[in-house]
mmCIF file of C-alpha atoms and ligand atoms in Angstrom:
data_model
loop_
_atom_site.group_PDB
_atom_site.id
_atom_site.type_symbol
_atom_site.label_atom_id
_atom_site.label_comp_id
_atom_site.label_asym_id
_atom_site.label_seq_id
_atom_site.Cartn_x
_atom_site.Cartn_y
_atom_site.Cartn_z
ATOM 1 C CA MET T 1 -21.955 2.715 -21.065
ATOM 2 C CA GLU T 2 -22.381 -0.463 -23.043
ATOM 3 C CA LYS T 3 -20.963 -3.423 -21.154
ATOM 4 C CA ALA T 4 -18.493 -4.242 -23.970
ATOM 5 C CA GLU T 5 -16.910 -0.811 -23.524
ATOM 6 C CA ARG T 6 -16.366 -1.253 -19.590
ATOM 7 C CA PRO T 7 -12.853 -2.157 -18.569
ATOM 8 C CA ILE T 8 -11.375 -5.549 -17.751
ATOM 9 C CA GLY T 9 -10.421 -5.658 -14.021
ATOM 10 C CA ILE T 10 -7.065 -7.097 -13.422
ATOM 11 C CA PHE T 11 -5.484 -7.654 -9.952
ATOM 12 C CA ASP T 12 -2.305 -9.090 -8.526
ATOM 13 C CA SER T 13 -0.134 -8.363 -5.398
ATOM 14 C CA GLY T 14 2.195 -6.166 -7.338
ATOM 15 C CA ILE T 15 3.705 -5.927 -10.866
ATOM 16 C CA GLY T 16 3.410 -9.619 -11.667
ATOM 17 C CA GLY T 17 -0.203 -9.083 -13.083
ATOM 18 C CA LEU T 18 1.202 -6.502 -15.436
ATOM 19 C CA THR T 19 2.793 -9.228 -17.356
ATOM 20 C CA VAL T 20 -0.773 -10.687 -17.870
ATOM 21 C CA ALA T 21 -2.295 -7.147 -18.533
ATOM 22 C CA ASN T 22 0.392 -6.508 -21.108
ATOM 23 C CA ALA T 23 -0.309 -9.821 -22.994
ATOM 24 C CA VAL T 24 -4.163 -9.126 -22.818
ATOM 25 C CA LEU T 25 -3.647 -5.778 -24.382
ATOM 26 C CA LYS T 26 -1.518 -7.157 -27.248
ATOM 27 C CA ALA T 27 -4.127 -9.757 -28.081
ATOM 28 C CA LEU T 28 -7.047 -7.230 -27.362
ATOM 29 C CA PRO T 29 -5.675 -3.732 -28.192
ATOM 30 C CA ASN T 30 -9.157 -2.073 -28.184
ATOM 31 C CA GLU T 31 -9.859 -3.180 -24.582
ATOM 32 C CA ASP T 32 -9.662 -0.786 -21.558
ATOM 33 C CA ILE T 33 -8.133 -2.173 -18.236
ATOM 34 C CA LEU T 34 -8.311 -1.188 -14.823
ATOM 35 C CA TYR T 35 -5.602 -2.803 -12.740
ATOM 36 C CA PHE T 36 -5.142 -3.233 -8.997
ATOM 37 C CA GLY T 37 -1.715 -4.126 -7.617
ATOM 38 C CA ASP T 38 -1.809 -4.694 -3.824
ATOM 39 C CA THR T 39 1.798 -3.623 -3.269
ATOM 40 C CA ALA T 40 1.093 -3.044 0.377
ATOM 41 C CA HIS T 41 0.527 -6.719 1.019
ATOM 42 C CA MET T 42 3.112 -8.153 -1.418
ATOM 43 C CA PRO T 43 4.047 -11.004 -1.271
ATOM 44 C CA TYR T 44 0.779 -13.029 -1.200
ATOM 45 C CA GLY T 45 2.687 -16.229 -1.747
ATOM 46 C CA GLU T 46 3.823 -16.451 1.607
ATOM 47 C CA LYS T 47 0.618 -15.558 3.367
ATOM 48 C CA SER T 48 -2.096 -17.936 4.576
ATOM 49 C CA PRO T 49 -5.109 -18.797 2.362
ATOM 50 C CA ASP T 50 -7.488 -16.942 4.665
ATOM 51 C CA ILE T 51 -5.603 -13.652 4.559
ATOM 52 C CA ILE T 52 -5.157 -14.079 0.618
ATOM 53 C CA ILE T 53 -9.035 -14.510 0.482
ATOM 54 C CA ARG T 54 -9.655 -11.639 2.493
ATOM 55 C CA TYR T 55 -7.512 -9.245 0.455
ATOM 56 C CA SER T 56 -8.888 -10.764 -2.870
ATOM 57 C CA THR T 57 -12.368 -10.172 -1.570
ATOM 58 C CA VAL T 58 -11.843 -6.263 -0.959
ATOM 59 C CA ILE T 59 -10.175 -5.923 -4.309
ATOM 60 C CA THR T 60 -13.065 -7.705 -6.289
ATOM 61 C CA HIS T 61 -15.563 -5.304 -4.520
ATOM 62 C CA PHE T 62 -13.320 -2.462 -5.624
ATOM 63 C CA LEU T 63 -13.233 -3.696 -9.137
ATOM 64 C CA LEU T 64 -16.970 -4.604 -9.402
ATOM 65 C CA ASP T 65 -17.860 -1.169 -8.030
ATOM 66 C CA LYS T 66 -15.792 0.493 -10.788
ATOM 67 C CA GLY T 67 -17.982 -1.433 -13.310
ATOM 68 C CA VAL T 68 -15.619 -3.852 -14.832
ATOM 69 C CA LYS T 69 -16.983 -6.406 -17.206
ATOM 70 C CA LEU T 70 -14.645 -9.237 -16.424
ATOM 71 C CA ILE T 71 -12.130 -9.982 -13.855
ATOM 72 C CA ILE T 72 -8.749 -11.550 -14.361
ATOM 73 C CA ILE T 73 -7.130 -12.855 -11.024
ATOM 74 C CA ALA T 74 -3.612 -12.247 -12.477
ATOM 75 C CA CYS T 75 -1.895 -13.943 -9.478
ATOM 76 C CA ASN T 76 -1.337 -17.727 -9.132
ATOM 77 C CA SER T 77 -1.421 -17.466 -5.385
ATOM 78 C CA ALA T 78 -4.850 -15.699 -5.268
ATOM 79 C CA SER T 79 -6.001 -18.015 -8.092
ATOM 80 C CA SER T 80 -5.020 -21.009 -6.125
ATOM 81 C CA VAL T 81 -6.942 -20.158 -2.818
ATOM 82 C CA ALA T 82 -9.414 -17.331 -3.600
ATOM 83 C CA TYR T 83 -10.943 -18.136 -7.067
ATOM 84 C CA LYS T 84 -14.164 -19.742 -5.591
ATOM 85 C CA THR T 85 -14.722 -16.569 -3.390
ATOM 86 C CA VAL T 86 -14.068 -14.181 -6.187
ATOM 87 C CA LYS T 87 -16.053 -16.022 -8.741
ATOM 88 C CA ASN T 88 -19.085 -16.158 -6.436
ATOM 89 C CA LEU T 89 -18.999 -12.444 -5.652
ATOM 90 C CA ALA T 90 -18.453 -11.496 -9.221
ATOM 91 C CA ASN T 91 -20.947 -13.855 -10.821
ATOM 92 C CA LYS T 92 -23.794 -12.388 -8.523
ATOM 93 C CA ARG T 93 -23.260 -9.139 -10.333
ATOM 94 C CA GLY T 94 -23.199 -10.911 -13.879
ATOM 95 C CA VAL T 95 -19.318 -10.691 -14.258
ATOM 96 C CA THR T 96 -17.259 -13.487 -15.428
ATOM 97 C CA VAL T 97 -13.905 -14.333 -13.562
ATOM 98 C CA VAL T 98 -10.795 -15.857 -15.217
ATOM 99 C CA ASN T 99 -7.920 -17.101 -13.046
ATOM 100 C CA VAL T 100 -4.479 -17.839 -14.301
ATOM 101 C CA ILE T 101 -4.418 -21.639 -13.548
ATOM 102 C CA LEU T 102 -7.295 -23.330 -15.415
ATOM 103 C CA PRO T 103 -6.266 -21.939 -18.859
ATOM 104 C CA VAL T 104 -2.806 -23.208 -18.124
ATOM 105 C CA VAL T 105 -4.072 -26.627 -17.066
ATOM 106 C CA ASP T 106 -6.168 -26.970 -20.238
ATOM 107 C CA PHE T 107 -3.029 -25.837 -22.413
ATOM 108 C CA ILE T 108 -0.852 -28.514 -20.728
ATOM 109 C CA LEU T 109 -3.435 -31.393 -21.240
ATOM 110 C CA HIS T 110 -3.359 -30.636 -24.999
ATOM 111 C CA GLU T 111 0.453 -31.047 -25.128
ATOM 112 C CA LYS T 112 2.307 -34.230 -25.276
ATOM 113 C CA TYR T 113 4.257 -33.963 -22.194
ATOM 114 C CA LYS T 114 5.074 -36.722 -19.727
ATOM 115 C CA ARG T 115 6.875 -34.797 -17.010
ATOM 116 C CA VAL T 116 5.846 -31.224 -16.316
ATOM 117 C CA GLY T 117 7.613 -29.033 -13.746
ATOM 118 C CA VAL T 118 5.683 -26.360 -11.893
ATOM 119 C CA ILE T 119 7.294 -23.524 -9.934
ATOM 120 C CA GLY T 120 5.491 -20.948 -7.870
ATOM 121 C CA THR T 121 5.080 -19.524 -4.445
ATOM 122 C CA ASN T 122 4.409 -21.516 -1.293
ATOM 123 C CA ALA T 123 0.640 -20.589 -1.493
ATOM 124 C CA THR T 124 0.466 -21.959 -5.142
ATOM 125 C CA ILE T 125 2.486 -25.141 -4.609
ATOM 126 C CA ASN T 126 1.025 -26.010 -1.105
ATOM 127 C CA SER T 127 -2.417 -25.762 -2.542
ATOM 128 C CA GLN T 128 -1.656 -28.708 -4.892
ATOM 129 C CA VAL T 129 -4.031 -27.007 -7.505
ATOM 130 C CA PHE T 130 -1.804 -28.005 -10.495
ATOM 131 C CA PRO T 131 -1.380 -31.674 -9.831
ATOM 132 C CA ASN T 132 -4.980 -32.025 -8.592
ATOM 133 C CA LYS T 133 -6.454 -30.385 -11.590
ATOM 134 C CA ILE T 134 -4.292 -32.236 -14.031
ATOM 135 C CA LYS T 135 -4.655 -35.646 -12.405
ATOM 136 C CA GLN T 136 -8.481 -35.432 -12.767
ATOM 137 C CA LYS T 137 -8.119 -35.483 -16.434
ATOM 138 C CA ASN T 138 -4.731 -37.174 -16.937
ATOM 139 C CA SER T 139 -3.463 -39.564 -14.376
ATOM 140 C CA LYS T 140 -0.543 -40.462 -16.218
ATOM 141 C CA LEU T 141 1.139 -37.031 -16.626
ATOM 142 C CA GLN T 142 3.760 -36.610 -13.933
ATOM 143 C CA ILE T 143 3.674 -33.100 -12.293
ATOM 144 C CA GLN T 144 6.762 -32.058 -10.399
ATOM 145 C CA THR T 145 6.417 -29.125 -8.272
ATOM 146 C CA LEU T 146 9.031 -26.947 -6.500
ATOM 147 C CA ALA T 147 8.072 -23.827 -4.334
ATOM 148 C CA THR T 148 10.553 -20.981 -5.209
ATOM 149 C CA PRO T 149 9.510 -18.373 -2.673
ATOM 150 C CA LEU T 150 12.501 -15.872 -3.159
ATOM 151 C CA LEU T 151 11.679 -15.308 -6.702
ATOM 152 C CA ALA T 152 8.601 -12.977 -6.554
ATOM 153 C CA PRO T 153 9.996 -10.630 -3.974
ATOM 154 C CA MET T 154 13.421 -10.610 -5.841
ATOM 155 C CA ILE T 155 11.607 -9.503 -8.900
ATOM 156 C CA GLU T 156 9.425 -7.164 -7.280
ATOM 157 C CA SER T 157 12.492 -5.292 -5.695
ATOM 158 C CA GLY T 158 14.102 -5.175 -9.175
ATOM 159 C CA PHE T 159 16.751 -7.818 -8.951
ATOM 160 C CA VAL T 160 16.604 -9.072 -12.461
ATOM 161 C CA ASN T 161 19.120 -9.826 -14.960
ATOM 162 C CA GLY T 162 22.059 -9.703 -12.467
ATOM 163 C CA GLU T 163 24.473 -11.832 -10.415
ATOM 164 C CA ILE T 164 21.991 -12.284 -7.504
ATOM 165 C CA SER T 165 19.138 -13.476 -9.698
ATOM 166 C CA LYS T 166 21.392 -15.864 -11.513
ATOM 167 C CA VAL T 167 22.580 -17.510 -8.369
ATOM 168 C CA ILE T 168 19.114 -17.713 -6.815
ATOM 169 C CA ILE T 169 17.618 -19.005 -10.116
ATOM 170 C CA GLU T 170 20.321 -21.723 -10.761
ATOM 171 C CA ASN T 171 19.823 -22.873 -7.172
ATOM 172 C CA TYR T 172 16.115 -23.527 -7.425
ATOM 173 C CA LEU T 173 16.267 -24.907 -10.993
ATOM 174 C CA SER T 174 19.116 -27.427 -10.065
ATOM 175 C CA ASP T 175 16.629 -28.920 -7.399
ATOM 176 C CA GLU T 176 16.222 -32.601 -8.052
ATOM 177 C CA ALA T 177 12.442 -31.942 -7.879
ATOM 178 C CA LEU T 178 12.752 -30.730 -11.446
ATOM 179 C CA ASP T 179 14.888 -33.360 -12.856
ATOM 180 C CA ASP T 180 14.154 -34.816 -16.230
ATOM 181 C CA ILE T 181 11.183 -32.392 -16.912
ATOM 182 C CA GLU T 182 10.187 -31.507 -20.585
ATOM 183 C CA SER T 183 8.399 -28.329 -19.715
ATOM 184 C CA LEU T 184 8.352 -25.995 -16.992
ATOM 185 C CA VAL T 185 5.246 -24.048 -16.016
ATOM 186 C CA LEU T 186 6.004 -20.550 -14.563
ATOM 187 C CA ALA T 187 3.166 -20.564 -12.123
ATOM 188 C CA CYS T 188 3.615 -17.119 -10.758
ATOM 189 C CA THR T 189 2.791 -13.915 -12.902
ATOM 190 C CA HIS T 190 5.924 -12.376 -11.854
ATOM 191 C CA TYR T 191 8.176 -14.951 -13.455
ATOM 192 C CA PRO T 192 7.639 -13.842 -17.133
ATOM 193 C CA LEU T 193 10.082 -11.172 -16.056
ATOM 194 C CA ILE T 194 12.801 -13.674 -15.625
ATOM 195 C CA LYS T 195 11.790 -16.050 -18.465
ATOM 196 C CA ASN T 196 15.068 -15.329 -20.286
ATOM 197 C CA GLU T 197 17.208 -15.985 -17.403
ATOM 198 C CA ILE T 198 15.360 -19.195 -16.767
ATOM 199 C CA GLY T 199 15.971 -20.152 -20.441
ATOM 200 C CA ASN T 200 19.606 -19.234 -20.119
ATOM 201 C CA PHE T 201 19.962 -21.684 -17.218
ATOM 202 C CA TYR T 202 18.607 -24.585 -19.407
ATOM 203 C CA LYS T 203 20.801 -23.450 -22.348
ATOM 204 C CA GLU T 204 23.819 -23.409 -20.341
ATOM 205 C CA ASN T 205 23.175 -26.914 -18.929
ATOM 206 C CA LYS T 206 22.300 -28.059 -22.463
ATOM 207 C CA ARG T 207 18.794 -29.071 -21.373
ATOM 208 C CA ASN T 208 15.746 -28.909 -23.709
ATOM 209 C CA VAL T 209 12.823 -27.652 -21.588
ATOM 210 C CA ASP T 210 9.989 -25.745 -22.988
ATOM 211 C CA ILE T 211 9.161 -22.679 -20.676
ATOM 212 C CA LEU T 212 5.546 -21.979 -20.437
ATOM 213 C CA ALA T 213 4.983 -18.370 -19.281
ATOM 214 C CA THR T 214 1.182 -18.266 -18.625
ATOM 215 C CA ASN T 215 0.469 -14.642 -19.511
ATOM 216 C CA GLU T 216 -0.103 -15.339 -23.218
ATOM 217 C CA ILE T 217 -2.079 -18.645 -22.502
ATOM 218 C CA VAL T 218 -4.414 -16.584 -20.272
ATOM 219 C CA ALA T 219 -4.643 -13.694 -22.911
ATOM 220 C CA ALA T 220 -5.838 -16.031 -25.540
ATOM 221 C CA TYR T 221 -8.224 -17.526 -23.112
ATOM 222 C CA VAL T 222 -9.722 -14.243 -22.246
ATOM 223 C CA LYS T 223 -10.092 -13.258 -25.950
ATOM 224 C CA ASN T 224 -12.065 -16.497 -26.491
ATOM 225 C CA ILE T 225 -14.304 -15.677 -23.464
ATOM 226 C CA LEU T 226 -14.973 -12.114 -24.647
ATOM 227 C CA THR T 227 -15.771 -13.242 -28.018
ATOM 228 C CA ARG T 228 -18.101 -15.988 -26.808
ATOM 229 C CA GLU T 229 -19.770 -13.638 -24.509
ATOM 230 C CA GLU T 230 -19.909 -10.822 -27.252
ATOM 231 C CA LEU T 231 -18.162 -8.480 -25.117
ATOM 232 C CA LEU T 232 -15.192 -7.505 -27.159
ATOM 233 C CA ASN T 233 -14.693 -3.781 -27.215
ATOM 234 C CA THR T 234 -14.824 -2.490 -30.805
ATOM 235 C CA ASN T 235 -14.068 1.193 -29.765
ATOM 236 C CA GLN T 236 -10.773 1.985 -31.176
ATOM 237 C CA GLU T 237 -9.963 5.330 -29.504
ATOM 238 C CA GLU T 238 -6.623 5.482 -27.454
ATOM 239 C CA LYS T 239 -7.619 4.516 -24.171
ATOM 240 C CA GLU T 240 -6.044 5.886 -20.837
ATOM 241 C CA ARG T 241 -4.722 2.998 -18.656
ATOM 242 C CA HIS T 242 -6.002 2.993 -15.048
ATOM 243 C CA PHE T 243 -3.511 1.473 -12.449
ATOM 244 C CA PHE T 244 -4.341 1.497 -8.661
ATOM 245 C CA VAL T 245 -1.889 0.360 -6.047
ATOM 246 C CA SER T 246 -2.313 0.064 -2.320
ATOM 247 C CA ASP T 247 1.266 1.346 -1.898
ATOM 248 C CA TYR T 248 3.200 3.548 -4.216
ATOM 249 C CA THR T 249 6.378 1.940 -5.057
ATOM 250 C CA ASP T 250 9.196 2.862 -7.455
ATOM 251 C CA SER T 251 9.359 -0.579 -8.954
ATOM 252 C CA PHE T 252 5.573 -0.537 -9.719
ATOM 253 C CA GLU T 253 5.917 2.858 -11.472
ATOM 254 C CA LYS T 254 8.970 1.880 -13.469
ATOM 255 C CA THR T 255 7.541 -1.399 -14.588
ATOM 256 C CA THR T 256 4.025 0.210 -15.510
ATOM 257 C CA HIS T 257 5.979 2.681 -17.810
ATOM 258 C CA LEU T 258 8.106 0.085 -19.237
ATOM 259 C CA PHE T 259 5.128 -1.943 -20.390
ATOM 260 C CA TYR T 260 2.771 0.948 -21.421
ATOM 261 C CA LYS T 261 4.024 3.712 -23.648
ATOM 262 C CA SER T 262 0.444 5.184 -23.918
ATOM 263 C CA LYS T 263 -1.206 7.199 -21.169
ATOM 264 C CA VAL T 264 -0.980 5.825 -17.980
ATOM 265 C CA ASN T 265 -2.918 6.999 -14.993
ATOM 266 C CA LEU T 266 -1.207 5.515 -11.679
ATOM 267 C CA GLN T 267 -2.961 6.235 -8.292
ATOM 268 C CA GLN T 268 -2.334 5.024 -4.697
ATOM 269 C CA SER T 269 -5.736 3.919 -3.378
ATOM 270 C CA ASN T 270 -6.198 2.546 0.139
ATOM 271 C CA ILE T 271 -9.083 0.277 -0.270
ATOM 272 C CA PHE T 272 -8.425 -1.570 2.860
ATOM 273 C CA GLU T 273 -9.137 1.099 5.363
HETATM 274 N N1 DGL M 1 2.277 -12.703 -8.868
HETATM 275 C C1 DGL M 1 1.912 -13.662 -7.511
HETATM 276 C C2 DGL M 1 1.484 -14.879 -8.098
HETATM 277 O O1 DGL M 1 1.275 -15.320 -9.304
HETATM 278 C C3 DGL M 1 2.882 -13.905 -6.578
HETATM 279 C C4 DGL M 1 3.633 -12.774 -6.003
HETATM 280 C C5 DGL M 1 3.524 -12.813 -4.418
HETATM 281 O O2 DGL M 1 3.915 -13.722 -3.782
HETATM 282 O O3 DGL M 1 2.846 -11.876 -4.032
HETATM 283 O O4 DGL M 1 1.691 -15.984 -7.343
#
C-alpha cells in the first residue's frame, strides 16, 4: 500500500484523543485512522513520567507495526513526558510524530494575549512544558497554570453536563491561579467534551475568556504536515475506523459511536502482556 493511504495512528489514555481524531477527520475526511485508547491504564495524568513513557513506548510499537504513516500523541500528559521517546522510535521507521502541545504553543505565540491560563492533569502541569516552551519565545507572556486532576476521570466516567461536573468545574475555575486571564488553554484532550460547561462558567461570571480547545489547532497542524510531506490520502472511499482499547469500557464505546456515525470497528487488544 502506498504510504499516503496508510492510516494515521492516534493514541490517548481513553476517550480524550477521540476529540482530536474527530477534528482530524473533519479537516481530512479522506484519511484513515487507527486509534489506541489505553483505558486499562487511565488516568495517565496522575502517573509518574516513567510509567507514562513505558505505556507510550508499547503503544508506539503497536502503531508502527500496524504500518501507520504518522503518529499523533493525542494526550497532553503523554505529550509532556514521552514525546522524545515516541519521536525517536517513530523517526527511526520514517514516521513523523505530532504531539498536542507544540502546535498549541505556536498558536498562542501568534495571538495577542498577555495572560494565558492553562489547565491540565498533574503530569502536564508538573512538567511545566507550557511555561517553558512559551518563555523560550516570549518572556513577557504570563502563563498561569492550574492542575485539574479530577476533570479527566470525571469525563471518562460520563459525568458531564450535570450537577457534579458543574460544581467541580466551578471550583477549579474560581481558583486565584486563573484570575485575570484572557484565554484558557484546555491542555487535556478530554476537556473539549466540557468546553461548553467551561464557557458557561465564564458567561455566568461575566468574564470574557477565550477558550482554546486544542483538538482543532492540532488537526490544522496535521493537515499542514501531511500536505508538506505529500502524504495526504486522496482515496475517497468510505473507510472503516479502527479503534483499539486495552480494556473495553461502556463510556469508550458510547463516545466512539457518538463521534463516528460511519463504520466503527472497536476491539480490545492487550498489547501490554
Ligand atoms: N487525555 C489525557 C491528557 O490529554 C489525560 C487523561 C488522563 O489523565 O489519562 O492529558
